[in-house]
Short mmCIF file of C-alpha atoms and ligand atoms in Angstrom, two decimals:
data_model
loop_
_atom_site.label_atom_id
_atom_site.label_comp_id
_atom_site.label_asym_id
_atom_site.label_seq_id
_atom_site.Cartn_x
_atom_site.Cartn_y
_atom_site.Cartn_z
CA MET A 1 102.77 -21.26 -121.28
CA ASN A 2 101.41 -22.51 -118.04
CA PHE A 3 102.37 -21.07 -114.74
CA SER A 4 98.23 -23.03 -113.08
CA ASP A 5 100.93 -25.03 -111.14
CA THR A 6 102.94 -22.76 -108.93
CA PRO A 7 100.37 -21.88 -105.45
CA ARG A 8 99.32 -18.58 -105.70
CA ASP A 9 100.08 -15.96 -103.23
CA PRO A 10 96.64 -15.08 -101.63
CA THR A 11 97.64 -11.34 -100.09
CA VAL A 12 98.06 -11.26 -104.25
CA PRO A 13 94.80 -10.09 -105.99
CA ARG A 14 93.42 -12.77 -108.03
CA HIS A 15 91.87 -9.86 -110.41
CA VAL A 16 92.46 -6.71 -110.84
CA ALA A 17 90.09 -4.34 -112.37
CA VAL A 18 91.33 -0.83 -114.22
CA VAL A 19 89.93 2.10 -115.45
CA MET A 20 92.94 3.51 -117.26
CA ASP A 21 91.48 6.78 -116.92
CA GLY A 22 93.99 10.57 -118.25
CA ASN A 23 95.40 9.45 -121.34
CA GLY A 24 93.58 12.61 -123.07
CA ARG A 25 95.38 15.11 -119.94
CA TRP A 26 98.74 13.39 -120.35
CA ALA A 27 98.67 14.25 -123.67
CA ARG A 28 97.05 18.20 -123.77
CA LYS A 29 100.17 18.48 -120.94
CA ARG A 30 102.66 17.97 -124.09
CA TYR A 31 100.20 20.30 -126.33
CA MET A 32 99.53 16.99 -128.42
CA PRO A 33 96.39 15.58 -129.71
CA ARG A 34 94.61 13.03 -127.25
CA VAL A 35 95.14 10.50 -129.69
CA TYR A 36 98.55 10.44 -128.78
CA GLY A 37 97.23 9.87 -125.63
CA HIS A 38 95.13 6.61 -126.08
CA LYS A 39 98.22 5.49 -127.78
CA GLN A 40 100.61 5.76 -125.54
CA GLY A 41 98.49 4.20 -123.24
CA VAL A 42 97.84 1.13 -125.57
CA ASP A 43 101.34 0.93 -124.71
CA ALA A 44 101.23 1.30 -121.07
CA LEU A 45 98.67 -1.30 -120.91
CA VAL A 46 100.74 -4.32 -122.93
CA ARG A 47 103.56 -3.30 -119.90
CA ALA A 48 101.55 -3.60 -116.81
CA VAL A 49 99.44 -6.89 -119.10
CA ASN A 50 103.31 -8.41 -117.45
CA ALA A 51 103.56 -6.63 -114.63
CA PHE A 52 100.34 -8.03 -113.01
CA ALA A 53 101.03 -11.15 -114.28
CA ASP A 54 105.23 -11.15 -113.03
CA ARG A 55 103.00 -10.04 -109.46
CA GLY A 56 100.56 -13.54 -110.06
CA VAL A 57 97.42 -12.11 -110.57
CA ASP A 58 95.16 -14.25 -113.09
CA TYR A 59 92.68 -11.95 -114.53
CA LEU A 60 93.30 -7.89 -115.45
CA THR A 61 90.42 -6.43 -116.52
CA VAL A 62 91.40 -2.84 -117.87
CA PHE A 63 87.94 -0.05 -119.11
CA ALA A 64 89.60 1.18 -122.36
CA PHE A 65 85.50 2.83 -123.52
CA SER A 66 82.74 2.82 -122.74
CA SER A 67 79.84 2.87 -123.66
CA GLU A 68 79.43 7.09 -122.91
CA ASN A 69 82.26 7.75 -124.61
CA TRP A 70 80.41 7.73 -128.30
CA LYS A 71 79.98 11.65 -126.65
CA ARG A 72 83.83 12.39 -127.45
CA PRO A 73 83.98 14.18 -130.54
CA SER A 74 84.14 12.19 -134.04
CA GLU A 75 87.95 12.71 -134.46
CA GLU A 76 88.16 10.77 -130.56
CA VAL A 77 86.25 8.14 -131.35
CA SER A 78 87.77 7.41 -135.08
CA GLY A 79 91.20 8.05 -133.53
CA LEU A 80 89.81 5.08 -131.04
CA MET A 81 88.36 2.80 -133.41
CA GLY A 82 91.65 3.12 -135.51
CA LEU A 83 94.29 2.76 -132.63
CA VAL A 84 92.07 -1.01 -131.85
CA LEU A 85 93.34 -2.34 -135.04
CA VAL A 86 96.82 -0.90 -134.77
CA ALA A 87 96.93 -2.51 -131.47
CA VAL A 88 95.99 -5.81 -133.02
CA SER A 89 98.29 -5.63 -135.66
CA LYS A 90 100.76 -4.34 -133.14
CA TYR A 91 101.45 -6.44 -129.92
CA LEU A 92 98.72 -9.40 -130.12
CA THR A 93 101.72 -11.38 -131.45
CA LYS A 94 103.72 -10.49 -128.87
CA LEU A 95 100.21 -10.97 -126.73
CA ALA A 96 99.70 -13.86 -127.47
CA GLY A 97 103.29 -15.02 -127.19
CA ASP A 98 103.71 -14.32 -123.70
CA GLY A 99 100.89 -16.18 -122.60
CA VAL A 100 97.88 -13.99 -122.18
CA ARG A 101 94.84 -14.91 -123.08
CA VAL A 102 92.56 -12.31 -124.50
CA ARG A 103 88.59 -11.24 -124.39
CA ILE A 104 86.55 -8.46 -125.24
CA VAL A 105 83.26 -7.81 -123.10
CA GLY A 106 81.29 -5.73 -123.75
CA ASP A 107 78.10 -4.08 -126.32
CA ARG A 108 79.73 -5.41 -130.16
CA SER A 109 76.89 -4.46 -131.98
CA LYS A 110 77.17 -0.54 -132.38
CA VAL A 111 81.24 -1.78 -133.70
CA SER A 112 81.65 -2.63 -137.39
CA ASN A 113 82.61 -5.78 -138.68
CA LYS A 114 86.33 -5.13 -139.65
CA LEU A 115 86.33 -4.09 -135.18
CA ARG A 116 84.83 -7.57 -134.58
CA GLU A 117 86.01 -9.28 -136.55
CA ALA A 118 89.30 -8.15 -135.49
CA TRP A 119 88.25 -9.02 -131.80
CA GLU A 120 87.22 -12.33 -132.87
CA TYR A 121 90.72 -12.83 -134.05
CA ALA A 122 92.78 -12.37 -131.36
CA GLU A 123 90.81 -14.32 -128.68
CA ARG A 124 90.59 -16.86 -130.73
CA SER A 125 94.05 -17.08 -131.36
CA THR A 126 95.14 -17.15 -127.73
CA ALA A 127 91.67 -19.06 -126.22
CA HIS A 128 94.74 -21.66 -125.33
CA ASN A 129 96.84 -19.08 -123.04
CA THR A 130 97.08 -20.05 -119.10
CA ARG A 131 99.23 -17.29 -118.03
CA ILE A 132 96.98 -14.04 -117.42
CA ASN A 133 93.21 -13.25 -118.83
CA LEU A 134 92.68 -10.06 -120.28
CA SER A 135 89.71 -9.12 -120.93
CA VAL A 136 89.39 -5.86 -123.25
CA ALA A 137 85.47 -3.55 -121.86
CA PHE A 138 85.08 -1.55 -124.78
CA ASN A 139 81.48 -0.02 -125.23
CA TYR A 140 80.98 -1.51 -122.08
CA GLY A 141 78.47 -0.20 -119.84
CA GLY A 142 77.95 -1.95 -116.05
CA ARG A 143 74.08 -0.66 -116.45
CA TRP A 144 74.44 -2.29 -120.11
CA ASP A 145 75.69 -5.52 -118.75
CA MET A 146 72.73 -5.79 -116.70
CA VAL A 147 70.71 -5.46 -119.12
CA GLN A 148 71.66 -7.55 -121.81
CA ALA A 149 72.05 -9.66 -118.95
CA CYS A 150 68.70 -9.91 -117.58
CA ARG A 151 67.39 -10.30 -121.83
CA HIS A 152 69.31 -12.97 -122.03
CA ALA A 153 68.41 -14.61 -118.64
CA MET A 154 64.68 -14.25 -120.02
CA LEU A 155 65.61 -15.24 -123.85
CA ASP A 156 66.61 -18.72 -122.31
CA GLY A 157 63.87 -18.81 -119.79
CA VAL A 158 64.88 -18.60 -116.17
CA HIS A 159 62.06 -18.83 -114.46
CA PRO A 160 61.51 -15.60 -112.05
CA GLU A 161 61.99 -18.15 -109.09
CA ALA A 162 65.05 -19.42 -110.57
CA LEU A 163 66.58 -16.06 -111.09
CA ASP A 164 69.17 -15.36 -107.96
CA GLU A 165 72.15 -13.60 -107.76
CA ALA A 166 74.18 -16.72 -108.69
CA ALA A 167 71.88 -18.05 -111.64
CA LEU A 168 71.93 -13.32 -113.02
CA SER A 169 75.90 -13.66 -112.77
CA ARG A 170 76.02 -16.39 -115.31
CA TYR A 171 74.25 -14.54 -117.99
CA MET A 172 77.21 -11.18 -116.45
CA ALA A 173 80.17 -10.27 -119.66
CA LEU A 174 82.67 -11.62 -116.91
CA SER A 175 80.81 -14.39 -116.10
CA PHE A 176 84.24 -17.08 -116.55
CA ALA A 177 86.23 -14.73 -114.12
CA PRO A 178 85.82 -14.21 -110.27
CA ASP A 179 84.77 -10.09 -109.13
CA PRO A 180 87.23 -8.09 -109.22
CA ASP A 181 89.56 -8.36 -106.02
CA LEU A 182 90.90 -4.97 -106.35
CA PHE A 183 89.58 -1.79 -108.35
CA ILE A 184 92.16 1.06 -108.95
CA ARG A 185 91.34 3.99 -111.11
CA THR A 186 94.20 6.28 -112.40
CA GLY A 187 93.65 9.69 -113.52
CA GLY A 188 92.75 10.98 -109.99
CA GLU A 189 89.25 11.27 -110.53
CA MET A 190 86.97 8.91 -107.87
CA ARG A 191 84.00 7.63 -109.80
CA ILE A 192 83.62 4.36 -111.38
CA SER A 193 81.91 5.73 -114.43
CA ASN A 194 79.91 2.89 -115.03
CA PHE A 195 82.72 0.78 -115.01
CA LEU A 196 81.83 -2.68 -113.53
CA LEU A 197 78.49 -2.20 -111.34
CA TRP A 198 77.46 -5.39 -110.40
CA GLN A 199 80.77 -7.24 -110.01
CA SER A 200 82.69 -4.63 -108.28
CA ALA A 201 80.37 -5.15 -105.15
CA TYR A 202 82.63 -6.10 -102.50
CA SER A 203 86.48 -4.46 -105.04
CA GLU A 204 89.02 -2.90 -102.90
CA PHE A 205 89.01 0.47 -104.60
CA VAL A 206 92.20 2.09 -105.47
CA PHE A 207 92.46 6.20 -107.45
CA THR A 208 95.61 6.90 -107.66
CA GLU A 209 96.56 10.71 -109.62
CA ARG A 210 98.80 8.91 -112.17
CA LEU A 211 97.89 10.09 -115.46
CA TRP A 212 97.39 6.56 -117.04
CA PRO A 213 99.73 6.18 -119.81
CA ASP A 214 102.61 7.08 -116.64
CA PHE A 215 101.19 3.91 -114.94
CA ASP A 216 104.27 1.80 -114.35
CA GLU A 217 105.56 -1.10 -111.31
CA THR A 218 106.06 1.24 -109.15
CA ASP A 219 102.40 2.39 -108.98
CA ILE A 220 101.58 -1.30 -109.38
CA ASP A 221 103.09 -1.93 -106.80
CA ALA A 222 101.89 0.85 -104.08
CA ALA A 223 98.09 -0.62 -105.45
CA ILE A 224 98.98 -4.06 -104.56
CA GLN A 225 101.02 -2.62 -100.96
CA ALA A 226 97.09 -0.92 -100.61
CA TYR A 227 95.48 -3.59 -101.06
CA ARG A 228 97.59 -6.06 -98.61
CA GLN A 229 95.83 -3.63 -96.00
CA ARG A 230 92.31 -3.66 -95.93
CA ASP A 231 90.46 -6.10 -93.75
CA ARG A 232 87.94 -7.32 -96.95
CA ARG A 233 85.06 -8.19 -94.29
CA TYR A 234 82.35 -9.04 -96.55
CA GLY A 235 79.18 -7.41 -93.88
CA GLY A 236 81.31 -8.94 -91.54
CA ILE A 237 83.45 -8.15 -88.47
CA PRO A 238 86.83 -6.38 -88.46
CA THR A 239 89.11 -10.18 -88.71
CA GLU A 240 91.02 -8.99 -84.85
CA GLU A 241 87.12 -9.69 -83.41
CA LEU A 242 86.89 -12.53 -85.17
CA VAL A 243 86.83 -16.05 -82.44
CA PRO A 244 89.33 -18.61 -83.57
CA GLN A 245 87.08 -21.82 -84.11
CA GLY A 246 86.88 -24.42 -80.70
CA ILE A 247 88.13 -21.62 -78.33
C1 IPE B 1 91.05 7.57 -121.02
O1 IPE B 1 91.95 8.30 -120.85
C2 IPE B 1 90.97 6.26 -121.76
C3 IPE B 1 89.90 6.37 -122.49
C4 IPE B 1 87.89 6.94 -121.21
C5 IPE B 1 89.44 5.73 -124.05
P1 IPE B 1 90.99 9.84 -121.32
O2 IPE B 1 90.35 9.94 -122.45
O3 IPE B 1 89.17 9.68 -119.92
O4 IPE B 1 91.78 10.96 -120.59
P2 IPE B 1 91.68 11.92 -119.71
O5 IPE B 1 90.12 11.89 -119.03
O6 IPE B 1 90.48 13.27 -120.86
O7 IPE B 1 92.54 12.60 -119.75
C1 IPE B 2 85.76 5.99 -117.57
O1 IPE B 2 86.21 7.17 -118.12
C2 IPE B 2 86.15 5.50 -119.62
C3 IPE B 2 87.56 4.84 -119.88
C4 IPE B 2 88.26 5.25 -119.07
C5 IPE B 2 87.41 4.22 -121.10
P1 IPE B 2 85.59 8.04 -118.46
O2 IPE B 2 87.15 9.54 -118.65
O3 IPE B 2 85.12 7.99 -119.78
O4 IPE B 2 85.02 8.70 -117.55
P2 IPE B 2 84.52 10.38 -116.70
O5 IPE B 2 83.75 11.01 -117.75
O6 IPE B 2 85.59 10.94 -116.16
O7 IPE B 2 82.87 9.74 -116.03
MG1 MG B 3 88.56 10.33 -118.68
#
């Protein structure tokens, strides 16, 4: 599916990043194991991808497993790994049919071969899609991203004098995407937790109490509405004070 000929609404964020937090609490409230909350979280993600795409968002980047989440009990970690495999087999065909291009960003060196192969399959089989770009950050950390970018630039022999912000950006994990316009975190915590540290320099932040499995179209519309109210100055002066050119 190719929707790229449709003119895009400039008030809709082109790139949305989401910290999908609150799965564990959602499950605990129901006296269920935390992994059950993660399972519901996958379903919420599939719904959200389509809802964001319907609203004209081109890139959706979601935090699924952080470099620090290895600290969790081994039962939860292995449950999450297993869930990725289940999610790929349950939803990949649907996502592919819905025009979603899937990418996985993060350190792949520490995950099982089985998982790596599932990801490569997901990326290959959706590579032609253009409706929305879904990037799943898995074993991702903003600090890891900066370090891996520097390492790769050094391995490429980039001269220190040539290493400016644009040059380093080309080595970051999301080099194919513009920086996130809107950064949403569900679950009530007001922190970044080592997500897109470099890329979120000028993102607009929306924090919501909603737990991720409950995040729905109403929450998406509320977040986009909040984004529309913001005056993005990038270090400049308020838009209302700008003198129109030619006066
Ligand atoms: C976010 O939900 C998903 C992952 C970190 C994998 P949590 O598991 O952190 O849920 P809470 O914050 O404990 O409720
Ligand atoms: C951030 O949530 C990571 C993901 C949502 C994948 P955490 O639940 O791990 O963050 P903290 O520990 O509350 O900062
Ligand atoms: Mg959490």
